[in-house]
Coordinates of C-alpha atoms in Angstrom, one line a residue:
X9 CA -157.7 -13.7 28.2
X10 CA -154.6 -15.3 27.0
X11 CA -154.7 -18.1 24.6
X12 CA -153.6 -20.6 27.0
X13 CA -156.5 -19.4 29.3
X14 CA -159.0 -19.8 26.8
X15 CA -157.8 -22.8 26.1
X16 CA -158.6 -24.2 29.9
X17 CA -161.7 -22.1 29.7
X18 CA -163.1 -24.3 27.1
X19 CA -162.2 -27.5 28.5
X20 CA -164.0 -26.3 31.7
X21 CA -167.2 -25.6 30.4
X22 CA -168.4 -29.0 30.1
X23 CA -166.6 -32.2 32.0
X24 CA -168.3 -34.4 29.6
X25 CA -168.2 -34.6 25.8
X26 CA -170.3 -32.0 24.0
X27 CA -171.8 -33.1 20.8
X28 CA -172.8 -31.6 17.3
X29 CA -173.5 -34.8 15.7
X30 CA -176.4 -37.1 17.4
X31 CA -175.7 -37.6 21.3
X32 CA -176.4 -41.1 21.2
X33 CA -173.3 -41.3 19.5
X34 CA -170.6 -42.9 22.1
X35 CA -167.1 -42.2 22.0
X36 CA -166.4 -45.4 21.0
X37 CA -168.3 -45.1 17.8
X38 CA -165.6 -42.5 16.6
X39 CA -162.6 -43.1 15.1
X40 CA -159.8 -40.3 14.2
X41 CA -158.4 -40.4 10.9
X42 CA -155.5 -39.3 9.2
X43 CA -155.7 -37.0 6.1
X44 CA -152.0 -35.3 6.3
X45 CA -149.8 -35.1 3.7
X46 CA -147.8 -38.4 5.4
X47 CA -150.2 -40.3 4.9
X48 CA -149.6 -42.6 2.0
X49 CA -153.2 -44.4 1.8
X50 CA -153.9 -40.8 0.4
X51 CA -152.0 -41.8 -2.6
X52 CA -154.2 -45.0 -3.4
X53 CA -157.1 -42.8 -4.7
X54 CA -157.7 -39.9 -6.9
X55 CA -157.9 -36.4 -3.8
X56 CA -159.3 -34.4 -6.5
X57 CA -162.5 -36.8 -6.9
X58 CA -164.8 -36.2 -4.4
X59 CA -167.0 -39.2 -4.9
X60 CA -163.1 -41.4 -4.7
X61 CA -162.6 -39.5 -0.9
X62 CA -166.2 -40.8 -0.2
X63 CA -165.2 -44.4 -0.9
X64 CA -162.1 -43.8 1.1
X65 CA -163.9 -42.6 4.0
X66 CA -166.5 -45.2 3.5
X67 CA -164.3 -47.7 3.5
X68 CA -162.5 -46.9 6.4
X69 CA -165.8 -46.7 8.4
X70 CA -166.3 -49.9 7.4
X71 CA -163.1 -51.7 8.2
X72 CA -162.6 -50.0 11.6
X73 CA -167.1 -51.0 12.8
X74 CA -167.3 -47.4 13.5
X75 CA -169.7 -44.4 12.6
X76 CA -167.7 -41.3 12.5
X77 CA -164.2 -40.6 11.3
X78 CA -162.9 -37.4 13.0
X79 CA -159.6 -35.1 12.9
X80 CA -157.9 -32.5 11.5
X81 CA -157.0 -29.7 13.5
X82 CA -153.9 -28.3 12.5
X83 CA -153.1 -30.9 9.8
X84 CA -151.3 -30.1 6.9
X85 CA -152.6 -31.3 3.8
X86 CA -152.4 -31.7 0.5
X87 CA -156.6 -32.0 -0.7
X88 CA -156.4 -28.2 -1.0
X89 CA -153.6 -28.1 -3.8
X90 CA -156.9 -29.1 -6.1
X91 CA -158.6 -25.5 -5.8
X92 CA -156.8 -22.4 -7.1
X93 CA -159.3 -20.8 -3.9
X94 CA -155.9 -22.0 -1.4
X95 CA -153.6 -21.4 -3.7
X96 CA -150.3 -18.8 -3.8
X97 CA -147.4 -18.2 -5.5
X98 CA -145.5 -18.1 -2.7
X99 CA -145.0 -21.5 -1.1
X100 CA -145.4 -19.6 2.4
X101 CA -148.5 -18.1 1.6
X102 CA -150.3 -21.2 0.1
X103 CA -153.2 -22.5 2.6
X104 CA -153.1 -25.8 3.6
X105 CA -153.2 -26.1 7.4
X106 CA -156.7 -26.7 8.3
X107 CA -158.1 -25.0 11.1
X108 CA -160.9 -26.7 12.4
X109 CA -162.2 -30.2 12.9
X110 CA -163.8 -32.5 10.3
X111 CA -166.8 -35.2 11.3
X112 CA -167.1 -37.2 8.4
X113 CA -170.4 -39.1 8.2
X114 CA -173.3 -39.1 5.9
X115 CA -175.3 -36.7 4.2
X116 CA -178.5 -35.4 5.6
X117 CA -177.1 -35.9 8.7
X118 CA -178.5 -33.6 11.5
X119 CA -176.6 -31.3 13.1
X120 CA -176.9 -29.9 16.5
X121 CA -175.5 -27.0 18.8
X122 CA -173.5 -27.9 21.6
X123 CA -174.0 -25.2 23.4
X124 CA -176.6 -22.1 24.2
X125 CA -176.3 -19.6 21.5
X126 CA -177.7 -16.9 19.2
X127 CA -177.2 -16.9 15.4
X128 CA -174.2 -14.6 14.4
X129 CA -174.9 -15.5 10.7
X130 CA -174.9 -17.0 7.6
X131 CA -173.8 -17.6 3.4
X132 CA -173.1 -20.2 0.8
X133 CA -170.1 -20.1 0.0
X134 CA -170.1 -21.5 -2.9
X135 CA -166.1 -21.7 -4.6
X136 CA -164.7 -25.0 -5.2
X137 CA -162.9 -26.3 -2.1
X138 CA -164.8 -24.0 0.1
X139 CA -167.7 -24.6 3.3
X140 CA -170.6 -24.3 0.8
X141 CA -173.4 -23.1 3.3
X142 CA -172.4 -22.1 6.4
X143 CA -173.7 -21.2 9.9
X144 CA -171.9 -19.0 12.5
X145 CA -172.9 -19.4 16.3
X146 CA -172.3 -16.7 19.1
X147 CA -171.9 -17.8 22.4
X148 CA -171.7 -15.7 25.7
X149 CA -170.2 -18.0 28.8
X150 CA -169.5 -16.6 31.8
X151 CA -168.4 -13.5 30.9
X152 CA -166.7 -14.6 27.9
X153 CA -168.0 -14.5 24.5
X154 CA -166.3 -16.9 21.6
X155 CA -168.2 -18.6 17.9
X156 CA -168.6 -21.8 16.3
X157 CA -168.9 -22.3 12.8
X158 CA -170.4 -25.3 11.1
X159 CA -169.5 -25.2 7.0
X160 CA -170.5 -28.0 4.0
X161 CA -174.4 -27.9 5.1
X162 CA -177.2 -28.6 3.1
X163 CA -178.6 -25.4 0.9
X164 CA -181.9 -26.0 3.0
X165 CA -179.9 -25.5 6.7
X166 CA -179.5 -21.4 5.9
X167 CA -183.4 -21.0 4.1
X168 CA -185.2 -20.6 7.3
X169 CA -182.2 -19.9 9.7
X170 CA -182.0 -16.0 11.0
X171 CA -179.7 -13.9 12.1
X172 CA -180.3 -13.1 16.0
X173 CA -182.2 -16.5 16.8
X174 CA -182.1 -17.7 19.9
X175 CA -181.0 -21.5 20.2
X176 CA -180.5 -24.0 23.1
X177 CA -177.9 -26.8 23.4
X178 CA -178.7 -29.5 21.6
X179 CA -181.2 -28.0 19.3
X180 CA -181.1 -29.0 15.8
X181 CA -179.5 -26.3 13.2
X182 CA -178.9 -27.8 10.3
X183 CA -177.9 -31.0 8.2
X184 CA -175.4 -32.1 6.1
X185 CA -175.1 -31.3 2.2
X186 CA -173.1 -33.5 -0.6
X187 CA -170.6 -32.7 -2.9
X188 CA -172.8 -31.2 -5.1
X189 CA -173.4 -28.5 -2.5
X190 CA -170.2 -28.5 0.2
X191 CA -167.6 -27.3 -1.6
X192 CA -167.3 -30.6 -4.0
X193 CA -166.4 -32.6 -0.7
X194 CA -167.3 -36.4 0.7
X195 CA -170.0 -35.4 3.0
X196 CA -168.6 -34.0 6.4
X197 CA -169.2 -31.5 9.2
X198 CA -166.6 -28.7 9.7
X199 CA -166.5 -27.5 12.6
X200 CA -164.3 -24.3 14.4
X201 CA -164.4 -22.2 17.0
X202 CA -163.3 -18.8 16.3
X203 CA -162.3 -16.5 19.2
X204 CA -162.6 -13.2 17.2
X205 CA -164.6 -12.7 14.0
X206 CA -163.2 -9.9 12.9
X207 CA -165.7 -8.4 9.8
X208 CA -166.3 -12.3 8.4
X209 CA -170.2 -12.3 8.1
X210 CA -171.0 -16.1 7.4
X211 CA -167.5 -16.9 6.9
X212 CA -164.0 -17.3 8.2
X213 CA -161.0 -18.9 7.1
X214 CA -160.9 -22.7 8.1
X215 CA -157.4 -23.2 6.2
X216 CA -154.4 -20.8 6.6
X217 CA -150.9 -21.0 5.3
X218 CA -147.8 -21.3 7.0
X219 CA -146.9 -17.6 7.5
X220 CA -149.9 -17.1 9.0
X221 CA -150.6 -20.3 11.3
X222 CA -149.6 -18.7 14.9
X223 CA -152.4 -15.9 14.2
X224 CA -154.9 -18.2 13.7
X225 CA -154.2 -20.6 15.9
X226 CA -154.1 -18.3 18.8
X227 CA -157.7 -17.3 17.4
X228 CA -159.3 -20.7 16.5
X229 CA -158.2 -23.1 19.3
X230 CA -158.6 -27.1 18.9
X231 CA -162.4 -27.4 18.8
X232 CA -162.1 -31.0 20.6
X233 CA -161.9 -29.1 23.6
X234 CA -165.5 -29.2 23.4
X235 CA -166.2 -32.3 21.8
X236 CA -163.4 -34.4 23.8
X237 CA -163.3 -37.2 20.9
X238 CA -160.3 -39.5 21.9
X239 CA -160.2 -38.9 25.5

């Protein structure tokens, strides 16, 4: 199926909005956020402080009455300049276009599976800048089979997880972790769909560089095609 298929496929599977945060969650309780290089309220706080980003997100909850700040797909920014983990010495190769979308809200939230699905797997991943622990969903819909990843989880969401379990939609899978846990992050879901896993066990790239943006685009399509935040 061509990417512009899949594309339509996922929009199709569900008319309304599918959730991995709590469902009782309207619409109208999220907010999207901007945290591209243009933005210039980025430049107000120290991005290499993860307890300043808290703050930041925080205080944009706040100011807008809302629960959950949400965006990111195909943003460049520059939060990953921090981590040698995204770094190159060639400008083209750096990684700083993020491939999936963020759900920033507290820690300890729960988590949940939009979909029916079995576990494909799981790690910490545990470099600065990176998901922390991390949970990869398979799913098989009609006739077509496609993952979801959910990274910065707490250590406790992968200790009784296996590999192979069988889960429904809207079962609980995990909850969030904190920065001393997520990759030194504020507190936030990330989550991706990923078309082909390639070898990745309990892992994939959620940030690519430049060079390498039409690849993985074409294999991690904009996961609020599911979600339908903003619509």
């Amino acid at each position: 199926m061509h990417s512009e298929d899949f594309f339509l496929f996922l929009k199709s599977i569900h008319k309304k909005p599918l959730r991995v945060l709590d469902a009782t969650i309207p619409n109208s309780d999220y907010i999207s956020i901007d945290l591209s290089e243009n933005n210039s309220d980025l430049n107000t706080f120290n991005v290499s402080s993860s307890q300043d980003w808290q703050g930041f997100i925080q205080h944009y909850l706040k100011k807008h009455n809302k629960k959950v700040a949400f965006g990111g797909y195909a943003e460049k920014r520059n939060i990953y300049k921090r981590s040698t983990y995204f770094k190159s010495q060639n400008i083209e190769e750096e990684r700083n276009i993020h491939l999936g979308i963020d759900l920033w809200i507290a820690a300890g939230t729960k988590i949940y599976t939009p979909l029916d699905a079995t576990v494909h797997s799981f790690k910490n991943n545990p470099n600065f800048g990176d998901y922390g622990p991390t949970i990869i969903l398979k799913h098989s819909i009609k006739d077509q089979v496609f993952y979801t990843l959910y990274g910065h989880l707490s250590v406790a969401s992968i200790q009784s997880i296996k590999v192979g379990q069988l889960l429904k939609a809207g079962a609980c899978i995990a909850t969030l972790g904190d920065a001393t846990v997520n990759g030194d992050y504020a507190p936030h879901l990330h989550f991706q769909i990923i078309r082909n896993m390639e070898d990745y066990i309990g892992d994939y790239p959620g940030v690519c560089s430049k060079k390498n943006l039409n690849k993985f685009i074409k294999n991690c399509p904009d996961p609020n095609t599911l979600l339908k935040l903003g619509y």
